[in-house]
Amino acid sequence: MTITTLFDNNAAWAAQVEAEDPGFFRRLGQQQAPEYLWIGCADSRVPANQIVGLAPGELFVHRNVANLALPTDLNMLSVLQFAVQYLQVRHVIVTGHYGCGGVQAALRRVELGLIDNWLQPLRAIAEANADTLAALDGEAARVNRLCELNVVQQTRNVAATPIVQQAWRAGRALSVHGWIYALSDGRLRDLGCTVDGPEQLEPAQRMQAGA
């Protein structure tokens, strides 16, 4: 497959979309009003829009290695602020996936170079849950459990940001969800860690966010 193939694929896709929904691209260019922000992994096997069956314009997306939502990441924070304050999204969805390579690297503690600094928060999660992970049988089970624990923590991180806290203080209906995707069957699973308001966060997290 060559680069030219990608342009050919694009032309075919655009023609098919326009044939099925005449005027789609003209309407799409006039506004952007998604209800959802997806914070997910950059893994090529986890295409956000396709997984949830949404068309272009219906899902605002931020992706990085291991779907981290760090309070020091200006890229993620800028996306979050734009989505919450200007696009007025109603749902922020942190989505990880089983078998994540970033999570696996953090658990194995292999040296990879620059990305080691990025994965340090994941290693901290692993250390904080060392007993839970050690009790599981096999590396695959430990990686998958750490994938889940990571989503839960990143969901809390998003909910604790001043951006989300300010939206709640303003009376906005905004929920932060934690989901995980299985490559083995293509299904999403809700990890049951949704945060709908500041009272659902631990006191230390509320203080950190200035709530």
C-alpha positions as protocol buffer text, in pm:
chain_id: "A"
residue {
  index: 1
  type: MET
  ca { x: 0 y: 0 z: 0 }
}
residue {
  index: 2
  type: THR
  ca { x: 133 y: 343 z: -94 }
}
residue {
  index: 3
  type: ILE
  ca { x: 51 y: 699 z: 14 }
}
residue {
  index: 4
  type: THR
  ca { x: -141 y: 739 z: -311 }
}
residue {
  index: 5
  type: THR
  ca { x: -370 y: 459 z: -199 }
}
residue {
  index: 6
  type: LEU
  ca { x: -472 y: 667 z: 101 }
}
residue {
  index: 7
  type: PHE
  ca { x: -581 y: 953 z: -124 }
}
residue {
  index: 8
  type: ASP
  ca { x: -774 y: 708 z: -342 }
}
residue {
  index: 9
  type: ASN
  ca { x: -942 y: 563 z: -34 }
}
residue {
  index: 10
  type: ASN
  ca { x: -1032 y: 913 z: 82 }
}
residue {
  index: 11
  type: ALA
  ca { x: -1188 y: 1005 z: -251 }
}
residue {
  index: 12
  type: ALA
  ca { x: -1393 y: 686 z: -252 }
}
residue {
  index: 13
  type: TRP
  ca { x: -1506 y: 742 z: 108 }
}
residue {
  index: 14
  type: ALA
  ca { x: -1605 y: 1104 z: 46 }
}
residue {
  index: 15
  type: ALA
  ca { x: -1800 y: 1008 z: -265 }
}
residue {
  index: 16
  type: GLN
  ca { x: -1983 y: 731 z: -80 }
}
residue {
  index: 17
  type: VAL
  ca { x: -2075 y: 958 z: 213 }
}
residue {
  index: 18
  type: GLU
  ca { x: -2202 y: 1231 z: -19 }
}
residue {
  index: 19
  type: ALA
  ca { x: -2402 y: 979 z: -220 }
}
residue {
  index: 20
  type: GLU
  ca { x: -2566 y: 840 z: 93 }
}
residue {
  index: 21
  type: ASP
  ca { x: -2625 y: 1182 z: 251 }
}
residue {
  index: 22
  type: PRO
  ca { x: -2617 y: 1466 z: -5 }
}
residue {
  index: 23
  type: GLY
  ca { x: -2488 y: 1789 z: 147 }
}
residue {
  index: 24
  type: PHE
  ca { x: -2323 y: 1613 z: 442 }
}
residue {
  index: 25
  type: PHE
  ca { x: -1987 y: 1787 z: 409 }
}
residue {
  index: 26
  type: ARG
  ca { x: -2144 y: 2129 z: 346 }
}
residue {
  index: 27
  type: ARG
  ca { x: -2343 y: 2096 z: 669 }
}
residue {
  index: 28
  type: LEU
  ca { x: -2044 y: 1957 z: 857 }
}
residue {
  index: 29
  type: GLY
  ca { x: -1836 y: 2259 z: 762 }
}
residue {
  index: 30
  type: GLN
  ca { x: -2087 y: 2502 z: 906 }
}
residue {
  index: 31
  type: GLN
  ca { x: -2079 y: 2389 z: 1267 }
}
residue {
  index: 32
  type: GLN
  ca { x: -1927 y: 2153 z: 1521 }
}
residue {
  index: 33
  type: ALA
  ca { x: -2158 y: 2054 z: 1806 }
}
residue {
  index: 34
  type: PRO
  ca { x: -2054 y: 1718 z: 1954 }
}
residue {
  index: 35
  type: GLU
  ca { x: -2198 y: 1605 z: 2287 }
}
residue {
  index: 36
  type: TYR
  ca { x: -1900 y: 1386 z: 2369 }
}
residue {
  index: 37
  type: LEU
  ca { x: -1527 y: 1421 z: 2429 }
}
residue {
  index: 38
  type: TRP
  ca { x: -1331 y: 1097 z: 2393 }
}
residue {
  index: 39
  type: ILE
  ca { x: -992 y: 1072 z: 2567 }
}
residue {
  index: 40
  type: GLY
  ca { x: -841 y: 751 z: 2442 }
}
residue {
  index: 41
  type: CYS
  ca { x: -527 y: 563 z: 2348 }
}
residue {
  index: 42
  type: ALA
  ca { x: -337 y: 638 z: 2027 }
}
residue {
  index: 43
  type: ASP
  ca { x: -338 y: 266 z: 1940 }
}
residue {
  index: 44
  type: SER
  ca { x: -430 y: 224 z: 1572 }
}
residue {
  index: 45
  type: ARG
  ca { x: -667 y: -63 z: 1658 }
}
residue {
  index: 46
  type: VAL
  ca { x: -896 y: 162 z: 1864 }
}
residue {
  index: 47
  type: PRO
  ca { x: -1075 y: 400 z: 1621 }
}
residue {
  index: 48
  type: ALA
  ca { x: -1297 y: 616 z: 1840 }
}
residue {
  index: 49
  type: ASN
  ca { x: -1577 y: 713 z: 1600 }
}
residue {
  index: 50
  type: GLN
  ca { x: -1615 y: 364 z: 1457 }
}
residue {
  index: 51
  type: ILE
  ca { x: -1631 y: 196 z: 1796 }
}
residue {
  index: 52
  type: VAL
  ca { x: -1931 y: 400 z: 1906 }
}
residue {
  index: 53
  type: GLY
  ca { x: -2089 y: 434 z: 1561 }
}
residue {
  index: 54
  type: LEU
  ca { x: -2075 y: 814 z: 1542 }
}
residue {
  index: 55
  type: ALA
  ca { x: -2025 y: 1023 z: 1230 }
}
residue {
  index: 56
  type: PRO
  ca { x: -1767 y: 1300 z: 1185 }
}
residue {
  index: 57
  type: GLY
  ca { x: -1871 y: 1600 z: 1391 }
}
residue {
  index: 58
  type: GLU
  ca { x: -2038 y: 1394 z: 1664 }
}
residue {
  index: 59
  type: LEU
  ca { x: -1732 y: 1305 z: 1874 }
}
residue {
  index: 60
  type: PHE
  ca { x: -1448 y: 1535 z: 1982 }
}
residue {
  index: 61
  type: VAL
  ca { x: -1133 y: 1325 z: 2023 }
}
residue {
  index: 62
  type: HIS
  ca { x: -803 y: 1343 z: 2209 }
}
residue {
  index: 63
  type: ARG
  ca { x: -565 y: 1048 z: 2197 }
}
residue {
  index: 64
  type: ASN
  ca { x: -224 y: 971 z: 2344 }
}
residue {
  index: 65
  type: VAL
  ca { x: -16 y: 672 z: 2453 }
}
residue {
  index: 66
  type: ALA
  ca { x: -208 y: 479 z: 2722 }
}
residue {
  index: 67
  type: ASN
  ca { x: -496 y: 731 z: 2740 }
}
residue {
  index: 68
  type: LEU
  ca { x: -343 y: 940 z: 3017 }
}
residue {
  index: 69
  type: ALA
  ca { x: -514 y: 1255 z: 3146 }
}
residue {
  index: 70
  type: LEU
  ca { x: -235 y: 1423 z: 3336 }
}
residue {
  index: 71
  type: PRO
  ca { x: -275 y: 1760 z: 3513 }
}
residue {
  index: 72
  type: THR
  ca { x: 60 y: 1865 z: 3359 }
}
residue {
  index: 73
  type: ASP
  ca { x: -39 y: 1786 z: 2998 }
}
residue {
  index: 74
  type: LEU
  ca { x: -124 y: 2119 z: 2835 }
}
residue {
  index: 75
  type: ASN
  ca { x: -236 y: 1944 z: 2516 }
}
residue {
  index: 76
  type: MET
  ca { x: -499 y: 1737 z: 2697 }
}
residue {
  index: 77
  type: LEU
  ca { x: -605 y: 2031 z: 2912 }
}
residue {
  index: 78
  type: SER
  ca { x: -646 y: 2255 z: 2608 }
}
residue {
  index: 79
  type: VAL
  ca { x: -865 y: 1995 z: 2437 }
}
residue {
  index: 80
  type: LEU
  ca { x: -1067 y: 1951 z: 2756 }
}
residue {
  index: 81
  type: GLN
  ca { x: -1116 y: 2324 z: 2801 }
}
residue {
  index: 82
  type: PHE
  ca { x: -1225 y: 2374 z: 2441 }
}
residue {
  index: 83
  type: ALA
  ca { x: -1465 y: 2080 z: 2461 }
}
residue {
  index: 84
  type: VAL
  ca { x: -1621 y: 2177 z: 2795 }
}
residue {
  index: 85
  type: GLN
  ca { x: -1627 y: 2557 z: 2773 }
}
residue {
  index: 86
  type: TYR
  ca { x: -1681 y: 2619 z: 2405 }
}
residue {
  index: 87
  type: LEU
  ca { x: -1832 y: 2306 z: 2254 }
}
residue {
  index: 88
  type: GLN
  ca { x: -2039 y: 2249 z: 2568 }
}
residue {
  index: 89
  type: VAL
  ca { x: -2000 y: 1870 z: 2562 }
}
residue {
  index: 90
  type: ARG
  ca { x: -2212 y: 1683 z: 2816 }
}
residue {
  index: 91
  type: HIS
  ca { x: -1995 y: 1373 z: 2848 }
}
residue {
  index: 92
  type: VAL
  ca { x: -1620 y: 1320 z: 2877 }
}
residue {
  index: 93
  type: ILE
  ca { x: -1531 y: 956 z: 2814 }
}
residue {
  index: 94
  type: VAL
  ca { x: -1190 y: 822 z: 2918 }
}
residue {
  index: 95
  type: THR
  ca { x: -1141 y: 499 z: 2727 }
}
residue {
  index: 96
  type: GLY
  ca { x: -860 y: 250 z: 2764 }
}
residue {
  index: 97
  type: HIS
  ca { x: -820 y: -90 z: 2604 }
}
residue {
  index: 98
  type: TYR
  ca { x: -708 y: -431 z: 2717 }
}
residue {
  index: 99
  type: GLY
  ca { x: -360 y: -537 z: 2612 }
}
residue {
  index: 100
  type: CYS
  ca { x: -238 y: -175 z: 2593 }
}
residue {
  index: 101
  type: GLY
  ca { x: 129 y: -163 z: 2495 }
}
residue {
  index: 102
  type: GLY
  ca { x: 196 y: 145 z: 2707 }
}
residue {
  index: 103
  type: VAL
  ca { x: 50 y: -23 z: 3013 }
}
residue {
  index: 104
  type: GLN
  ca { x: 250 y: -337 z: 2940 }
}
residue {
  index: 105
  type: ALA
  ca { x: 572 y: -137 z: 2911 }
}
residue {
  index: 106
  type: ALA
  ca { x: 503 y: 41 z: 3241 }
}
residue {
  index: 107
  type: LEU
  ca { x: 435 y: -289 z: 3418 }
}
residue {
  index: 108
  type: ARG
  ca { x: 746 y: -456 z: 3277 }
}
residue {
  index: 109
  type: ARG
  ca { x: 963 y: -154 z: 3364 }
}
residue {
  index: 110
  type: VAL
  ca { x: 1159 y: -183 z: 3043 }
}
residue {
  index: 111
  type: GLU
  ca { x: 1362 y: 119 z: 2933 }
}
residue {
  index: 112
  type: LEU
  ca { x: 1223 y: 271 z: 2613 }
}
residue {
  index: 113
  type: GLY
  ca { x: 1375 y: 619 z: 2615 }
}
residue {
  index: 114
  type: LEU
  ca { x: 1175 y: 944 z: 2614 }
}
residue {
  index: 115
  type: ILE
  ca { x: 843 y: 767 z: 2664 }
}
residue {
  index: 116
  type: ASP
  ca { x: 961 y: 639 z: 3004 }
}
residue {
  index: 117
  type: ASN
  ca { x: 889 y: 984 z: 3150 }
}
residue {
  index: 118
  type: TRP
  ca { x: 538 y: 979 z: 3001 }
}
residue {
  index: 119
  type: LEU
  ca { x: 467 y: 635 z: 3149 }
}
residue {
  index: 120
  type: GLN
  ca { x: 584 y: 724 z: 3501 }
}
residue {
  index: 121
  type: PRO
  ca { x: 228 y: 795 z: 3628 }
}
residue {
  index: 122
  type: LEU
  ca { x: 130 y: 445 z: 3512 }
}
residue {
  index: 123
  type: ARG
  ca { x: 417 y: 295 z: 3707 }
}
residue {
  index: 124
  type: ALA
  ca { x: 295 y: 485 z: 4013 }
}
residue {
  index: 125
  type: ILE
  ca { x: -51 y: 331 z: 3970 }
}
residue {
  index: 126
  type: ALA
  ca { x: 109 y: -13 z: 3942 }
}
residue {
  index: 127
  type: GLU
  ca { x: 311 y: 43 z: 4260 }
}
residue {
  index: 128
  type: ALA
  ca { x: 6 y: 165 z: 4451 }
}
residue {
  index: 129
  type: ASN
  ca { x: -179 y: -154 z: 4351 }
}
residue {
  index: 130
  type: ALA
  ca { x: 116 y: -394 z: 4370 }
}
residue {
  index: 131
  type: ASP
  ca { x: -56 y: -646 z: 4597 }
}
residue {
  index: 132
  type: THR
  ca { x: -370 y: -660 z: 4379 }
}
residue {
  index: 133
  type: LEU
  ca { x: -166 y: -710 z: 4063 }
}
residue {
  index: 134
  type: ALA
  ca { x: 67 y: -969 z: 4220 }
}
residue {
  index: 135
  type: ALA
  ca { x: -232 y: -1182 z: 4320 }
}
residue {
  index: 136
  type: LEU
  ca { x: -336 y: -1227 z: 3956 }
}
residue {
  index: 137
  type: ASP
  ca { x: -226 y: -1526 z: 3748 }
}
residue {
  index: 138
  type: GLY
  ca { x: -1 y: -1433 z: 3456 }
}
residue {
  index: 139
  type: GLU
  ca { x: 123 y: -1114 z: 3294 }
}
residue {
  index: 140
  type: ALA
  ca { x: -177 y: -1076 z: 3062 }
}
residue {
  index: 141
  type: ALA
  ca { x: -416 y: -1066 z: 3358 }
}
residue {
  index: 142
  type: ARG
  ca { x: -196 y: -813 z: 3538 }
}
residue {
  index: 143
  type: VAL
  ca { x: -170 y: -592 z: 3229 }
}
residue {
  index: 144
  type: ASN
  ca { x: -547 y: -597 z: 3177 }
}
residue {
  index: 145
  type: ARG
  ca { x: -617 y: -515 z: 3541 }
}
residue {
  index: 146
  type: LEU
  ca { x: -370 y: -227 z: 3526 }
}
residue {
  index: 147
  type: CYS
  ca { x: -546 y: -107 z: 3211 }
}
residue {
  index: 148
  type: GLU
  ca { x: -867 y: -88 z: 3415 }
}
residue {
  index: 149
  type: LEU
  ca { x: -702 y: 79 z: 3714 }
}
residue {
  index: 150
  type: ASN
  ca { x: -546 y: 333 z: 3481 }
}
residue {
  index: 151
  type: VAL
  ca { x: -884 y: 427 z: 3331 }
}
residue {
  index: 152
  type: VAL
  ca { x: -1031 y: 474 z: 3678 }
}
residue {
  index: 153
  type: GLN
  ca { x: -744 y: 702 z: 3781 }
}
residue {
  index: 154
  type: GLN
  ca { x: -752 y: 907 z: 3461 }
}
residue {
  index: 155
  type: THR
  ca { x: -1129 y: 950 z: 3498 }
}
residue {
  index: 156
  type: ARG
  ca { x: -1070 y: 1095 z: 3844 }
}
residue {
  index: 157
  type: ASN
  ca { x: -792 y: 1314 z: 3707 }
}
residue {
  index: 158
  type: VAL
  ca { x: -1028 y: 1465 z: 3450 }
}
residue {
  index: 159
  type: ALA
  ca { x: -1302 y: 1518 z: 3707 }
}
residue {
  index: 160
  type: ALA
  ca { x: -1057 y: 1693 z: 3939 }
}
residue {
  index: 161
  type: THR
  ca { x: -942 y: 1950 z: 3683 }
}
residue {
  index: 162
  type: PRO
  ca { x: -1043 y: 2313 z: 3743 }
}
residue {
  index: 163
  type: ILE
  ca { x: -1206 y: 2302 z: 3398 }
}
residue {
  index: 164
  type: VAL
  ca { x: -1458 y: 2036 z: 3497 }
}
residue {
  index: 165
  type: GLN
  ca { x: -1496 y: 2168 z: 3851 }
}
residue {
  index: 166
  type: GLN
  ca { x: -1582 y: 2515 z: 3721 }
}
residue {
  index: 167
  type: ALA
  ca { x: -1842 y: 2368 z: 3487 }
}
residue {
  index: 168
  type: TRP
  ca { x: -2008 y: 2193 z: 3780 }
}
residue {
  index: 169
  type: ARG
  ca { x: -2003 y: 2510 z: 3990 }
}
residue {
  index: 170
  type: ALA
  ca { x: -2177 y: 2687 z: 3703 }
}
residue {
  index: 171
  type: GLY
  ca { x: -2455 y: 2428 z: 3717 }
}
residue {
  index: 172
  type: ARG
  ca { x: -2354 y: 2246 z: 3399 }
}
residue {
  index: 173
  type: ALA
  ca { x: -2475 y: 1888 z: 3347 }
}
residue {
  index: 174
  type: LEU
  ca { x: -2143 y: 1718 z: 3278 }
}
residue {
  index: 175
  type: SER
  ca { x: -2042 y: 1356 z: 3338 }
}
residue {
  index: 176
  type: VAL
  ca { x: -1696 y: 1197 z: 3324 }
}
residue {
  index: 177
  type: HIS
  ca { x: -1702 y: 827 z: 3237 }
}
residue {
  index: 178
  type: GLY
  ca { x: -1444 y: 548 z: 3244 }
}
residue {
  index: 179
  type: TRP
  ca { x: -1473 y: 277 z: 2979 }
}
residue {
  index: 180
  type: ILE
  ca { x: -1250 y: 3 z: 2844 }
}
residue {
  index: 181
  type: TYR
  ca { x: -1243 y: -159 z: 2501 }
}
residue {
  index: 182
  type: ALA
  ca { x: -1166 y: -523 z: 2424 }
}
residue {
  index: 183
  type: LEU
  ca { x: -979 y: -588 z: 2101 }
}
residue {
  index: 184
  type: SER
  ca { x: -1087 y: -952 z: 2122 }
}
residue {
  index: 185
  type: ASP
  ca { x: -1457 y: -884 z: 2065 }
}
residue {
  index: 186
  type: GLY
  ca { x: -1485 y: -515 z: 1974 }
}
residue {
  index: 187
  type: ARG
  ca { x: -1702 y: -440 z: 2278 }
}
residue {
  index: 188
  type: LEU
  ca { x: -1687 y: -152 z: 2524 }
}
residue {
  index: 189
  type: ARG
  ca { x: -1729 y: -207 z: 2896 }
}
residue {
  index: 190
  type: ASP
  ca { x: -1832 y: 54 z: 3153 }
}
residue {
  index: 191
  type: LEU
  ca { x: -1598 y: 36 z: 3454 }
}
residue {
  index: 192
  type: GLY
  ca { x: -1856 y: 194 z: 3683 }
}
residue {
  index: 193
  type: CYS
  ca { x: -1645 y: 495 z: 3780 }
}
residue {
  index: 194
  type: THR
  ca { x: -1859 y: 775 z: 3634 }
}
residue {
  index: 195
  type: VAL
  ca { x: -1829 y: 1110 z: 3814 }
}
residue {
  index: 196
  type: ASP
  ca { x: -2126 y: 1346 z: 3785 }
}
residue {
  index: 197
  type: GLY
  ca { x: -2027 y: 1608 z: 4042 }
}
residue {
  index: 198
  type: PRO
  ca { x: -1751 y: 1721 z: 4282 }
}
residue {
  index: 199
  type: GLU
  ca { x: -1907 y: 1542 z: 4578 }
}
residue {
  index: 200
  type: GLN
  ca { x: -1812 y: 1210 z: 4416 }
}
residue {
  index: 201
  type: LEU
  ca { x: -1441 y: 1291 z: 4435 }
}
residue {
  index: 202
  type: GLU
  ca { x: -1219 y: 1236 z: 4736 }
}
residue {
  index: 203
  type: PRO
  ca { x: -1166 y: 1550 z: 4949 }
}
residue {
  index: 204
  type: ALA
  ca { x: -799 y: 1574 z: 4851 }
}
residue {
  index: 205
  type: GLN
  ca { x: -891 y: 1580 z: 4482 }
}
residue {
  index: 206
  type: ARG
  ca { x: -1151 y: 1850 z: 4538 }
}
residue {
  index: 207
  type: MET
  ca { x: -895 y: 2063 z: 4724 }
}
residue {
  index: 208
  type: GLN
  ca { x: -640 y: 2012 z: 4448 }
}
residue {
  index: 209
  type: ALA
  ca { x: -892 y: 2137 z: 4194 }
}
residue {
  index: 210
  type: GLY
  ca { x: -981 y: 2438 z: 4408 }
}
residue {
  index: 211
  type: ALA
  ca { x: -1341 y: 2328 z: 4453 }
}
